[in-house]
XYZ file of C-alpha atoms in Angstrom:
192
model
C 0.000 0.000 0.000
C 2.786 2.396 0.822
C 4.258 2.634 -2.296
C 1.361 2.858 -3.875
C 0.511 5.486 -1.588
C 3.839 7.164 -2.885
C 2.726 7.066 -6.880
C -0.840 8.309 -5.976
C 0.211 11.246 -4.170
C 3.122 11.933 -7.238
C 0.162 11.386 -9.941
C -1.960 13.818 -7.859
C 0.222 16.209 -7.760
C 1.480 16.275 -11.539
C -2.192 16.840 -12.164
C -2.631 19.800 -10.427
C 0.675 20.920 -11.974
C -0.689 20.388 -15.024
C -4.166 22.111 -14.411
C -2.420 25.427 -13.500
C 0.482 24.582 -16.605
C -2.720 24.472 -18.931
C -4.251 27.831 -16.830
C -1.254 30.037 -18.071
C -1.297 28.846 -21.324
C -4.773 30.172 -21.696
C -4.023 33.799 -20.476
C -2.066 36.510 -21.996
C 1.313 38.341 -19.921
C -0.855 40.951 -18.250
C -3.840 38.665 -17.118
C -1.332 36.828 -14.537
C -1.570 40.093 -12.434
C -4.879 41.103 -12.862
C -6.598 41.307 -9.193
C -10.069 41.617 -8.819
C -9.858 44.233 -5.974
C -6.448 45.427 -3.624
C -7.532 42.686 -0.700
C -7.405 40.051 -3.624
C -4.519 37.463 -4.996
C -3.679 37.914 -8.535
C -2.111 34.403 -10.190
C 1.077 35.946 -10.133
C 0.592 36.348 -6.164
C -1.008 32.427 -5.865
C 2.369 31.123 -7.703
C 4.587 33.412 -5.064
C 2.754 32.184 -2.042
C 2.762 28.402 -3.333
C 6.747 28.410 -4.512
C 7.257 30.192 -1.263
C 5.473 27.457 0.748
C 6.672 24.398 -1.537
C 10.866 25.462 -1.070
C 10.134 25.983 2.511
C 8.147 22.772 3.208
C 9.923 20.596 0.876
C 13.898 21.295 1.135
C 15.534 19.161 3.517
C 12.060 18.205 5.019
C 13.293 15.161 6.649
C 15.592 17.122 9.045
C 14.462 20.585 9.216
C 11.066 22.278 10.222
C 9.237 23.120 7.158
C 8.546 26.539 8.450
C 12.237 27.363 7.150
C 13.845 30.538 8.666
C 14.595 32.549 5.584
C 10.300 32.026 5.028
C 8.477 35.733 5.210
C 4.768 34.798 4.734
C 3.729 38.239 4.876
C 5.559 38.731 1.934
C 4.486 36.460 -0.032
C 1.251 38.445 -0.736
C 3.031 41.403 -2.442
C 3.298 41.733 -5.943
C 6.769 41.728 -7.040
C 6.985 39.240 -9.826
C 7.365 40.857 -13.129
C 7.142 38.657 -15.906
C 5.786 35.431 -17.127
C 8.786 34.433 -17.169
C 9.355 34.742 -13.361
C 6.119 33.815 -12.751
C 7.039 30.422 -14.499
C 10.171 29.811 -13.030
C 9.285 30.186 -9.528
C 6.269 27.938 -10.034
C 8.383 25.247 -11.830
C 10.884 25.709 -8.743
C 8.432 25.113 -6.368
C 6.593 22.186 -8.057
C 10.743 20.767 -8.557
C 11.311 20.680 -5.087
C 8.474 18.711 -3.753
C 8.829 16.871 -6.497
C 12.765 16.174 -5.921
C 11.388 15.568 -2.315
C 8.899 12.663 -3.002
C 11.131 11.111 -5.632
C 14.053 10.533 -2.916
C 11.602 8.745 -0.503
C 10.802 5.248 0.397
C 7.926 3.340 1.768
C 9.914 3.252 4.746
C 9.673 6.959 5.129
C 6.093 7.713 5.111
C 6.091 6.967 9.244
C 8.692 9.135 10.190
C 7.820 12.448 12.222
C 8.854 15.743 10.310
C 8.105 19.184 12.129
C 6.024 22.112 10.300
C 6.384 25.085 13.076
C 7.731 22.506 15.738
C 4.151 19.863 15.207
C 5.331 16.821 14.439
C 3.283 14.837 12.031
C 4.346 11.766 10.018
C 5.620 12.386 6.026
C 2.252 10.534 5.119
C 0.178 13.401 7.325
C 2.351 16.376 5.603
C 1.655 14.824 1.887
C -2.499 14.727 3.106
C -1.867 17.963 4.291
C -0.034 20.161 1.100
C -2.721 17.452 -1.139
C -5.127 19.843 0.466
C -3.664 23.024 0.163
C -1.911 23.149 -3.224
C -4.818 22.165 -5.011
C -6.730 24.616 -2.907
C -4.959 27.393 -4.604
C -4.516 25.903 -8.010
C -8.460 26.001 -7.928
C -8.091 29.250 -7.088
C -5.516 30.255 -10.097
C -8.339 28.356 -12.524
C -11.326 30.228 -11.557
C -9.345 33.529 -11.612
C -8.288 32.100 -15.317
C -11.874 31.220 -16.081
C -12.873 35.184 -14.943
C -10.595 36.448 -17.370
C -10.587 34.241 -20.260
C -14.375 33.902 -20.181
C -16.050 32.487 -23.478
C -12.932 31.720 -24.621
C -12.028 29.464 -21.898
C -10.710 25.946 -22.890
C -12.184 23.223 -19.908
C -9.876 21.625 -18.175
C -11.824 18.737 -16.816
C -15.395 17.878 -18.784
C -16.897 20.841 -20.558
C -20.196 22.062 -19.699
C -23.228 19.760 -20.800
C -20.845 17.261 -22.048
C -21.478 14.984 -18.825
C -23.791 12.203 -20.707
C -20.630 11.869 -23.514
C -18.013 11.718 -21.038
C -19.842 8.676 -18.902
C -20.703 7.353 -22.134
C -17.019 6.443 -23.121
C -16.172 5.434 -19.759
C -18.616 3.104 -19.732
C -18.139 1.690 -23.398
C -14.705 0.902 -21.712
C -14.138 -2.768 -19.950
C -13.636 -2.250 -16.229
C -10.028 -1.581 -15.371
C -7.991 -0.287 -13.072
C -5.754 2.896 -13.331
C -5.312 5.904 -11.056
C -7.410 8.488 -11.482
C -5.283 11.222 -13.144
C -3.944 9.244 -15.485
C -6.859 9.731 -18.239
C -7.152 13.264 -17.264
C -3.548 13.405 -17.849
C -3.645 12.130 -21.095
C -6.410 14.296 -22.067
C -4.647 17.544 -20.488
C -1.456 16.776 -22.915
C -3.464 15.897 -25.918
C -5.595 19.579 -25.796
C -2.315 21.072 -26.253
């Protein structure tokens, strides 16, 4: 179970990648930093706050609190991304680390107490936990993309009204077994 544990949470997260990947590609340069109102995130401020949190959870989180030092949360919230192309690197940073992270582990690891602001939880409970939050905000980034790209909006998952099709297919299929994001994956790359 463990190491399936270990590809499920890997899959999950390339997906969500993937969903905010396919999110910029819809938007133009300017749209990244587009806030609805001053007390709002624009993308550009999502991807600063999740890099932020993703170096600072995910370096050396087997012997070091993930609430590194060097961290300013406050921070995080300000605007000082410029480009798409900084906007892309930090997120590809971010999404490299944890990813650098999960690849180095072992079954074996999943039990072992880490610290996030001196609470210990076990590598399993911190992977539940940022499977919450990450996607949390990658939602966020797509309905901010779905705002500004309105009717021109490409769906990322099944496309309105399209429900009956969709179950349609899948159930033309023989029963098999596959995780989840793996069709969605495919899917995701082929709408390229």
């Amino acid at each position: 179970m463990e190491s399936n544990y270990l590809e499920s949470v890997k899959k999950q997260f390339e997906y969500y990648k993937s969903i905010g990947d396919k999110t910029f590609e819809q938007l133009s340069d300017d749209t990244l930093f587009w806030q609805y109102n001053e007390e709002s995130n624009s993308i550009a401020i999502i991807v600063k706050h999740l890099w932020r949190t993703m170096l600072s959870r995910w370096t050396d989180f087997l012997t070091t609190d993930g609430e590194k030092d060097n961290r300013n949360r406050d921070s995080e919230f300000e605007n000082d991304i410029k480009s798409r192309t900084d906007l892309l690197e930090k997120w590809n940073a971010g999404w490299n680390c944890l990813f650098s992270a999960l690849n180095d582990l072992t079954k074996n690891d999943l039990d072992k107490i880490i610290y996030i602001r001196n609470q210990g939880r076990t590598v399993l409970e911190a992977f539940n936990r940022q499977l919450a939050h990450y996607p949390y905000h990658v939602g966020q980034i797509v309905l901010i993309g779905k705002m500004i790209a309105d009717n021109n909006w490409k769906s990322l998952s099944i496309p309105k009204g399209n429900s009956k099709v969709s179950n349609d297919e899948k159930f033309s299929q023989p029963k098999h077994q596959e995780h989840f994001t793996e069709e969605m994956l495919r899917k995701l790359e082929n709408n390229q």
